[in-house]
PDB file of C-alpha atoms in Angstrom:
ATOM      1  CA  UNK A   1     -29.422   2.917  17.914  1.00 70.00           C
ATOM      2  CA  UNK A   2     -27.466   5.416  15.923  1.00 94.00           C
ATOM      3  CA  UNK A   3     -28.121   5.462  12.198  1.00 95.00           C
ATOM      4  CA  UNK A   4     -25.025   4.077  10.976  1.00 98.00           C
ATOM      5  CA  UNK A   5     -26.059   1.073  13.449  1.00 98.00           C
ATOM      6  CA  UNK A   6     -29.670   0.976  11.437  1.00 97.00           C
ATOM      7  CA  UNK A   7     -27.876   1.451   8.294  1.00 98.00           C
ATOM      8  CA  UNK A   8     -25.408  -1.395   8.855  1.00 98.00           C
ATOM      9  CA  UNK A   9     -28.659  -3.347   9.998  1.00 98.00           C
ATOM     10  CA  UNK A  10     -30.517  -2.555   6.274  1.00 98.00           C
ATOM     11  CA  UNK A  11     -27.408  -3.568   4.696  1.00 98.00           C
ATOM     12  CA  UNK A  12     -27.501  -7.000   6.581  1.00 98.00           C
ATOM     13  CA  UNK A  13     -31.015  -7.717   5.971  1.00 98.00           C
ATOM     14  CA  UNK A  14     -30.653  -6.867   2.285  1.00 98.00           C
ATOM     15  CA  UNK A  15     -27.612  -9.123   1.732  1.00 98.00           C
ATOM     16  CA  UNK A  16     -29.252 -11.870   3.429  1.00 98.00           C
ATOM     17  CA  UNK A  17     -32.154 -11.552   1.514  1.00 97.00           C
ATOM     18  CA  UNK A  18     -30.030 -12.519  -1.920  1.00 98.00           C
ATOM     19  CA  UNK A  19     -30.687 -16.067  -2.545  1.00 97.00           C
ATOM     20  CA  UNK A  20     -28.353 -17.894  -5.041  1.00 98.00           C
ATOM     21  CA  UNK A  21     -27.352 -21.859  -4.953  1.00 98.00           C
ATOM     22  CA  UNK A  22     -23.844 -20.958  -4.280  1.00 98.00           C
ATOM     23  CA  UNK A  23     -22.004 -18.083  -2.053  1.00 98.00           C
ATOM     24  CA  UNK A  24     -23.336 -14.914  -2.549  1.00 98.00           C
ATOM     25  CA  UNK A  25     -20.473 -12.481  -3.962  1.00 99.00           C
ATOM     26  CA  UNK A  26     -21.249  -8.709  -2.781  1.00 99.00           C
ATOM     27  CA  UNK A  27     -19.025  -5.900  -3.974  1.00 98.00           C
ATOM     28  CA  UNK A  28     -18.450  -2.947  -1.607  1.00 99.00           C
ATOM     29  CA  UNK A  29     -17.058  -0.559  -4.600  1.00 98.00           C
ATOM     30  CA  UNK A  30     -16.298   3.232  -4.243  1.00 98.00           C
ATOM     31  CA  UNK A  31     -13.538   5.860  -4.714  1.00 98.00           C
ATOM     32  CA  UNK A  32     -10.586   6.104  -2.453  1.00 97.00           C
ATOM     33  CA  UNK A  33     -11.153   6.982   1.449  1.00 97.00           C
ATOM     34  CA  UNK A  34     -14.940   6.323   0.653  1.00 98.00           C
ATOM     35  CA  UNK A  35     -15.055   4.158   3.835  1.00 98.00           C
ATOM     36  CA  UNK A  36     -15.345   0.765   2.267  1.00 98.00           C
ATOM     37  CA  UNK A  37     -13.165  -1.087   4.047  1.00 98.00           C
ATOM     38  CA  UNK A  38     -14.769   0.392   7.378  1.00 98.00           C
ATOM     39  CA  UNK A  39     -18.204  -0.313   6.114  1.00 98.00           C
ATOM     40  CA  UNK A  40     -17.245  -3.694   4.819  1.00 98.00           C
ATOM     41  CA  UNK A  41     -16.046  -4.734   8.149  1.00 98.00           C
ATOM     42  CA  UNK A  42     -19.028  -3.643   9.982  1.00 98.00           C
ATOM     43  CA  UNK A  43     -21.348  -5.074   7.756  1.00 98.00           C
ATOM     44  CA  UNK A  44     -19.499  -8.387   8.281  1.00 98.00           C
ATOM     45  CA  UNK A  45     -19.796  -7.998  12.120  1.00 98.00           C
ATOM     46  CA  UNK A  46     -23.268  -6.914  11.771  1.00 98.00           C
ATOM     47  CA  UNK A  47     -24.072 -10.326   9.638  1.00 98.00           C
ATOM     48  CA  UNK A  48     -22.203 -12.650  12.015  1.00 98.00           C
ATOM     49  CA  UNK A  49     -24.512 -11.405  14.565  1.00 98.00           C
ATOM     50  CA  UNK A  50     -27.580 -12.130  12.662  1.00 97.00           C
ATOM     51  CA  UNK A  51     -26.477 -15.483  10.858  1.00 98.00           C
ATOM     52  CA  UNK A  52     -24.816 -18.723  10.984  1.00 98.00           C
ATOM     53  CA  UNK A  53     -23.408 -18.501   7.716  1.00 98.00           C
ATOM     54  CA  UNK A  54     -19.718 -18.181   6.701  1.00 98.00           C
ATOM     55  CA  UNK A  55     -18.932 -14.749   6.383  1.00 98.00           C
ATOM     56  CA  UNK A  56     -15.914 -13.999   4.072  1.00 98.00           C
ATOM     57  CA  UNK A  57     -13.822 -10.634   3.807  1.00 98.00           C
ATOM     58  CA  UNK A  58     -11.785  -9.967   1.256  1.00 98.00           C
ATOM     59  CA  UNK A  59      -9.834  -6.750   0.203  1.00 98.00           C
ATOM     60  CA  UNK A  60      -9.230  -6.562  -3.574  1.00 98.00           C
ATOM     61  CA  UNK A  61      -5.878  -4.435  -2.910  1.00 96.00           C
ATOM     62  CA  UNK A  62      -4.564  -7.805  -2.515  1.00 96.00           C
ATOM     63  CA  UNK A  63      -4.825  -8.490  -6.052  1.00 96.00           C
ATOM     64  CA  UNK A  64      -2.772  -5.852  -7.317  1.00 95.00           C
ATOM     65  CA  UNK A  65      -0.365  -6.545 -10.314  1.00 93.00           C
ATOM     66  CA  UNK A  66       3.445  -6.307  -9.464  1.00 90.00           C
ATOM     67  CA  UNK A  67       4.388  -2.804 -10.161  1.00 90.00           C
ATOM     68  CA  UNK A  68       7.238  -4.291 -12.785  1.00 91.00           C
ATOM     69  CA  UNK A  69       3.792  -5.649 -14.899  1.00 92.00           C
ATOM     70  CA  UNK A  70       2.375  -2.397 -14.892  1.00 94.00           C
ATOM     71  CA  UNK A  71       3.685  -1.590 -18.203  1.00 94.00           C
ATOM     72  CA  UNK A  72       0.789  -0.276 -20.512  1.00 94.00           C
ATOM     73  CA  UNK A  73       1.029   3.301 -18.874  1.00 96.00           C
ATOM     74  CA  UNK A  74       3.207   5.637 -17.210  1.00 95.00           C
ATOM     75  CA  UNK A  75       3.471   4.603 -13.671  1.00 93.00           C
ATOM     76  CA  UNK A  76       2.326   7.417 -11.912  1.00 95.00           C
ATOM     77  CA  UNK A  77      -0.474   8.329 -14.336  1.00 98.00           C
ATOM     78  CA  UNK A  78      -4.198   8.169 -13.777  1.00 98.00           C
ATOM     79  CA  UNK A  79      -4.729   5.669 -16.738  1.00 98.00           C
ATOM     80  CA  UNK A  80      -1.913   3.372 -14.789  1.00 98.00           C
ATOM     81  CA  UNK A  81      -3.889   3.598 -11.277  1.00 98.00           C
ATOM     82  CA  UNK A  82      -7.237   2.840 -13.133  1.00 98.00           C
ATOM     83  CA  UNK A  83      -6.644   0.352 -15.619  1.00 98.00           C
ATOM     84  CA  UNK A  84      -3.122  -1.174 -15.165  1.00 97.00           C
ATOM     85  CA  UNK A  85      -3.189  -1.609 -11.412  1.00 97.00           C
ATOM     86  CA  UNK A  86      -5.427  -4.809 -10.347  1.00 97.00           C
ATOM     87  CA  UNK A  87      -5.269  -8.307 -11.811  1.00 96.00           C
ATOM     88  CA  UNK A  88      -8.819  -8.588 -12.870  1.00 98.00           C
ATOM     89  CA  UNK A  89      -7.691 -12.269 -13.985  1.00 97.00           C
ATOM     90  CA  UNK A  90      -6.540 -13.476 -10.932  1.00 96.00           C
ATOM     91  CA  UNK A  91      -9.710 -11.607  -9.176  1.00 98.00           C
ATOM     92  CA  UNK A  92     -12.047 -13.833 -11.285  1.00 98.00           C
ATOM     93  CA  UNK A  93      -9.990 -16.823 -11.274  1.00 98.00           C
ATOM     94  CA  UNK A  94      -9.172 -17.096  -7.886  1.00 97.00           C
ATOM     95  CA  UNK A  95     -11.915 -15.533  -5.755  1.00 98.00           C
ATOM     96  CA  UNK A  96     -15.412 -15.016  -7.824  1.00 98.00           C
ATOM     97  CA  UNK A  97     -15.662 -17.850 -10.124  1.00 98.00           C
ATOM     98  CA  UNK A  98     -14.797 -20.730  -7.662  1.00 98.00           C
ATOM     99  CA  UNK A  99     -17.526 -18.941  -5.453  1.00 98.00           C
ATOM    100  CA  UNK A 100     -20.014 -18.440  -8.280  1.00 98.00           C
ATOM    101  CA  UNK A 101     -21.851 -20.609 -10.776  1.00 98.00           C
ATOM    102  CA  UNK A 102     -20.325 -23.995 -11.134  1.00 95.00           C
ATOM    103  CA  UNK A 103     -17.501 -23.348  -8.893  1.00 98.00           C
ATOM    104  CA  UNK A 104     -15.720 -25.553  -6.652  1.00 98.00           C
ATOM    105  CA  UNK A 105     -15.706 -22.961  -3.448  1.00 98.00           C
ATOM    106  CA  UNK A 106     -11.941 -23.225  -3.131  1.00 98.00           C
ATOM    107  CA  UNK A 107     -10.751 -19.894  -3.250  1.00 98.00           C
ATOM    108  CA  UNK A 108      -8.092 -17.223  -2.217  1.00 97.00           C
ATOM    109  CA  UNK A 109      -8.194 -14.089  -0.626  1.00 97.00           C
ATOM    110  CA  UNK A 110      -5.107 -12.538  -1.436  1.00 96.00           C
ATOM    111  CA  UNK A 111      -2.251 -13.007  -4.025  1.00 93.00           C
ATOM    112  CA  UNK A 112       0.004 -10.196  -2.697  1.00 91.00           C
ATOM    113  CA  UNK A 113       0.575  -7.566  -0.213  1.00 87.00           C
ATOM    114  CA  UNK A 114      -1.283  -4.240  -0.730  1.00 80.00           C
ATOM    115  CA  UNK A 115       1.944  -2.757  -1.848  1.00 74.00           C
ATOM    116  CA  UNK A 116       1.896  -5.257  -4.862  1.00 73.00           C
ATOM    117  CA  UNK A 117       4.702  -6.947  -2.998  1.00 77.00           C
ATOM    118  CA  UNK A 118       4.615 -10.953  -3.385  1.00 78.00           C
ATOM    119  CA  UNK A 119       2.949 -12.869  -0.626  1.00 80.00           C
ATOM    120  CA  UNK A 120       5.318 -15.715   1.246  1.00 71.00           C
ATOM    121  CA  UNK A 121       2.239 -18.212   0.678  1.00 74.00           C
ATOM    122  CA  UNK A 122      -1.450 -17.607  -0.787  1.00 77.00           C
ATOM    123  CA  UNK A 123      -3.576 -19.421   1.580  1.00 91.00           C
ATOM    124  CA  UNK A 124      -6.752 -21.637  -0.317  1.00 95.00           C
ATOM    125  CA  UNK A 125      -9.923 -21.805   1.542  1.00 97.00           C
ATOM    126  CA  UNK A 126     -13.014 -23.785   0.950  1.00 98.00           C
ATOM    127  CA  UNK A 127     -16.068 -21.818   1.611  1.00 98.00           C
ATOM    128  CA  UNK A 128     -19.483 -23.486   2.802  1.00 98.00           C
ATOM    129  CA  UNK A 129     -22.264 -23.393  -0.183  1.00 98.00           C
ATOM    130  CA  UNK A 130     -24.279 -20.772   1.659  1.00 98.00           C
ATOM    131  CA  UNK A 131     -21.146 -18.603   2.576  1.00 98.00           C
ATOM    132  CA  UNK A 132     -21.631 -14.731   1.850  1.00 99.00           C
ATOM    133  CA  UNK A 133     -18.521 -13.105   0.521  1.00 99.00           C
ATOM    134  CA  UNK A 134     -18.079  -9.162   1.287  1.00 99.00           C
ATOM    135  CA  UNK A 135     -15.129  -7.632  -1.171  1.00 99.00           C
ATOM    136  CA  UNK A 136     -14.285  -4.178  -0.587  1.00 98.00           C
ATOM    137  CA  UNK A 137     -12.002  -2.233  -3.285  1.00 98.00           C
ATOM    138  CA  UNK A 138     -12.199   0.590  -6.260  1.00 98.00           C
ATOM    139  CA  UNK A 139     -13.501  -0.310  -9.560  1.00 98.00           C
ATOM    140  CA  UNK A 140     -15.143  -3.466  -8.736  1.00 98.00           C
ATOM    141  CA  UNK A 141     -17.639  -2.442 -11.400  1.00 98.00           C
ATOM    142  CA  UNK A 142     -15.375  -2.666 -14.839  1.00 98.00           C
ATOM    143  CA  UNK A 143     -16.629  -4.749 -17.351  1.00 98.00           C
ATOM    144  CA  UNK A 144     -14.162  -7.792 -16.200  1.00 98.00           C
ATOM    145  CA  UNK A 145     -15.923  -8.138 -13.093  1.00 98.00           C
ATOM    146  CA  UNK A 146     -19.100  -6.992 -13.252  1.00 98.00           C
ATOM    147  CA  UNK A 147     -21.124  -9.789 -13.824  1.00 98.00           C
ATOM    148  CA  UNK A 148     -19.328 -11.699 -11.111  1.00 98.00           C
ATOM    149  CA  UNK A 149     -21.055  -9.963  -8.594  1.00 98.00           C
ATOM    150  CA  UNK A 150     -24.286 -11.285  -6.983  1.00 98.00           C
ATOM    151  CA  UNK A 151     -25.024  -7.905  -5.136  1.00 98.00           C
ATOM    152  CA  UNK A 152     -23.519  -4.674  -5.788  1.00 98.00           C
ATOM    153  CA  UNK A 153     -23.040  -1.970  -3.281  1.00 98.00           C
ATOM    154  CA  UNK A 154     -21.391   1.514  -3.915  1.00 98.00           C
ATOM    155  CA  UNK A 155     -20.244   3.878  -1.280  1.00 98.00           C
ATOM    156  CA  UNK A 156     -20.373   7.368  -2.248  1.00 98.00           C
ATOM    157  CA  UNK A 157     -18.300  10.462  -1.214  1.00 98.00           C
ATOM    158  CA  UNK A 158     -17.377  13.554  -3.297  1.00 98.00           C
ATOM    159  CA  UNK A 159     -14.010  14.028  -4.723  1.00 98.00           C
ATOM    160  CA  UNK A 160     -13.899  17.074  -2.354  1.00 98.00           C
ATOM    161  CA  UNK A 161     -14.349  14.343   0.650  1.00 98.00           C
ATOM    162  CA  UNK A 162     -11.817  11.793  -1.195  1.00 98.00           C
ATOM    163  CA  UNK A 163      -9.186  14.528  -1.584  1.00 98.00           C
ATOM    164  CA  UNK A 164      -9.849  15.666   2.278  1.00 98.00           C
ATOM    165  CA  UNK A 165      -9.904  12.221   3.812  1.00 98.00           C
ATOM    166  CA  UNK A 166      -7.442  10.630   1.540  1.00 97.00           C
ATOM    167  CA  UNK A 167      -4.486  13.207   2.361  1.00 97.00           C
ATOM    168  CA  UNK A 168      -5.356  13.084   6.243  1.00 97.00           C
ATOM    169  CA  UNK A 169      -4.585   9.378   5.880  1.00 96.00           C
ATOM    170  CA  UNK A 170      -2.198   8.952   3.568  1.00 95.00           C
ATOM    171  CA  UNK A 171       0.194  11.587   4.923  1.00 94.00           C
ATOM    172  CA  UNK A 172       1.148   9.149   7.562  1.00 92.00           C
ATOM    173  CA  UNK A 173       3.035   6.755   4.863  1.00 90.00           C
ATOM    174  CA  UNK A 174       4.163   9.758   2.623  1.00 92.00           C
ATOM    175  CA  UNK A 175       6.833  12.410   2.762  1.00 93.00           C
ATOM    176  CA  UNK A 176       4.145  15.165   3.771  1.00 95.00           C
ATOM    177  CA  UNK A 177       0.623  16.374   3.913  1.00 96.00           C
ATOM    178  CA  UNK A 178       1.338  18.150   0.308  1.00 97.00           C
ATOM    179  CA  UNK A 179       2.611  15.150  -1.171  1.00 96.00           C
ATOM    180  CA  UNK A 180      -0.575  12.964  -0.312  1.00 97.00           C
ATOM    181  CA  UNK A 181      -2.734  15.963  -1.587  1.00 97.00           C
ATOM    182  CA  UNK A 182      -0.609  16.130  -5.249  1.00 97.00           C
ATOM    183  CA  UNK A 183      -1.074  12.263  -5.235  1.00 97.00           C
ATOM    184  CA  UNK A 184      -4.751  12.224  -5.067  1.00 98.00           C
ATOM    185  CA  UNK A 185      -5.075  15.532  -7.463  1.00 98.00           C
ATOM    186  CA  UNK A 186      -2.597  14.279 -10.088  1.00 98.00           C
ATOM    187  CA  UNK A 187      -3.360  10.472 -10.005  1.00 98.00           C
ATOM    188  CA  UNK A 188      -5.994   9.013  -7.926  1.00 98.00           C
ATOM    189  CA  UNK A 189      -8.664  11.422  -8.417  1.00 98.00           C
ATOM    190  CA  UNK A 190      -8.465  11.750 -12.200  1.00 98.00           C
ATOM    191  CA  UNK A 191      -8.019   7.691 -12.433  1.00 98.00           C
ATOM    192  CA  UNK A 192     -11.488   7.556 -10.407  1.00 98.00           C
ATOM    193  CA  UNK A 193     -12.946  10.604 -12.366  1.00 98.00           C
ATOM    194  CA  UNK A 194     -12.488   8.141 -15.581  1.00 98.00           C
ATOM    195  CA  UNK A 195     -13.981   5.449 -13.656  1.00 98.00           C
ATOM    196  CA  UNK A 196     -17.204   7.224 -12.371  1.00 98.00           C
ATOM    197  CA  UNK A 197     -17.679   8.952 -16.155  1.00 98.00           C
ATOM    198  CA  UNK A 198     -17.149   5.689 -18.191  1.00 98.00           C
ATOM    199  CA  UNK A 199     -19.089   3.280 -15.942  1.00 98.00           C
ATOM    200  CA  UNK A 200     -21.284   5.502 -13.962  1.00 98.00           C
ATOM    201  CA  UNK A 201     -20.851   3.122 -11.219  1.00 98.00           C
ATOM    202  CA  UNK A 202     -23.843   4.503  -8.784  1.00 97.00           C
ATOM    203  CA  UNK A 203     -26.136   3.252 -11.857  1.00 96.00           C
ATOM    204  CA  UNK A 204     -24.769  -0.027 -11.973  1.00 97.00           C
ATOM    205  CA  UNK A 205     -24.930  -0.653  -8.360  1.00 98.00           C
ATOM    206  CA  UNK A 206     -28.408  -2.277  -6.432  1.00 98.00           C
ATOM    207  CA  UNK A 207     -27.670  -0.237  -3.621  1.00 98.00           C
ATOM    208  CA  UNK A 208     -26.051   3.100  -3.046  1.00 98.00           C
ATOM    209  CA  UNK A 209     -24.640   4.265   0.398  1.00 98.00           C
ATOM    210  CA  UNK A 210     -23.927   7.901   0.750  1.00 98.00           C
ATOM    211  CA  UNK A 211     -21.075   8.065   3.363  1.00 98.00           C
ATOM    212  CA  UNK A 212     -20.148  11.497   3.092  1.00 98.00           C
ATOM    213  CA  UNK A 213     -21.193  11.943   6.803  1.00 98.00           C
ATOM    214  CA  UNK A 214     -20.062   8.395   7.904  1.00 97.00           C
ATOM    215  CA  UNK A 215     -21.984   9.145  11.150  1.00 97.00           C
ATOM    216  CA  UNK A 216     -25.318   9.398   9.358  1.00 98.00           C
ATOM    217  CA  UNK A 217     -24.880   7.424   5.962  1.00 98.00           C
ATOM    218  CA  UNK A 218     -28.170   7.217   3.835  1.00 98.00           C
ATOM    219  CA  UNK A 219     -29.183   4.112   1.743  1.00 98.00           C
ATOM    220  CA  UNK A 220     -30.693   4.230  -1.585  1.00 97.00           C
ATOM    221  CA  UNK A 221     -31.836   1.342  -4.064  1.00 96.00           C
ATOM    222  CA  UNK A 222     -31.841   1.320  -7.540  1.00 88.00           C
ATOM    223  CA  UNK A 223     -33.175  -2.406  -7.594  1.00 62.00           C
ATOM    224  CA  UNK A 224     -35.340  -4.497  -5.354  1.00 45.00           C
ATOM    225  CA  UNK A 225     -33.020  -7.524  -6.047  1.00 43.00           C
ATOM    226  CA  UNK A 226     -29.527  -8.642  -7.135  1.00 42.00           C
TER     227      UNK A 226
END
């Protein structure tokens, strides 16, 4: 097996070892272009191959606030990106609390498109009592959310790699590679540096995945349990 396959298997074992009397809520946190969504999708597939438990996938980018409501800071500023983009109340009340202690297990995985535009409808689902939620996104360990996770995984890459990957990815929908690079240098990376400096997410997570080389990720455990 490849090193990535080994790492995914190891993560699956760690996730399944978390025992709760309600669905297990797993955060897959990290900066832009760290590989969070790919890792979460692959981990979901690995878990489904190993267990009959329900595996729920959610992307926190589908819980963004409408752009017209992001008024606390200039919309293109790092502060707006970090502090004013995601609807933490909705993440808690529509996704995490229902799946947590004393929750009714009725949840939704999206309230808006990833662009912030409204969805035509927002479906409500009911999770099984032993379901596993894998939610990927940025800034998942902020104070408003941190206590609502049962396991926190932080996907680490350097900011140089964030810039390289993010520019390559986002130039497809931006006017040019130069425009994408400028956006990372002036908005995304400064906002993510604020998060890293203030929250120290690597220290808060139970598991750190170094994804600098996606083919050979390395795993570090900060705690032995969630």
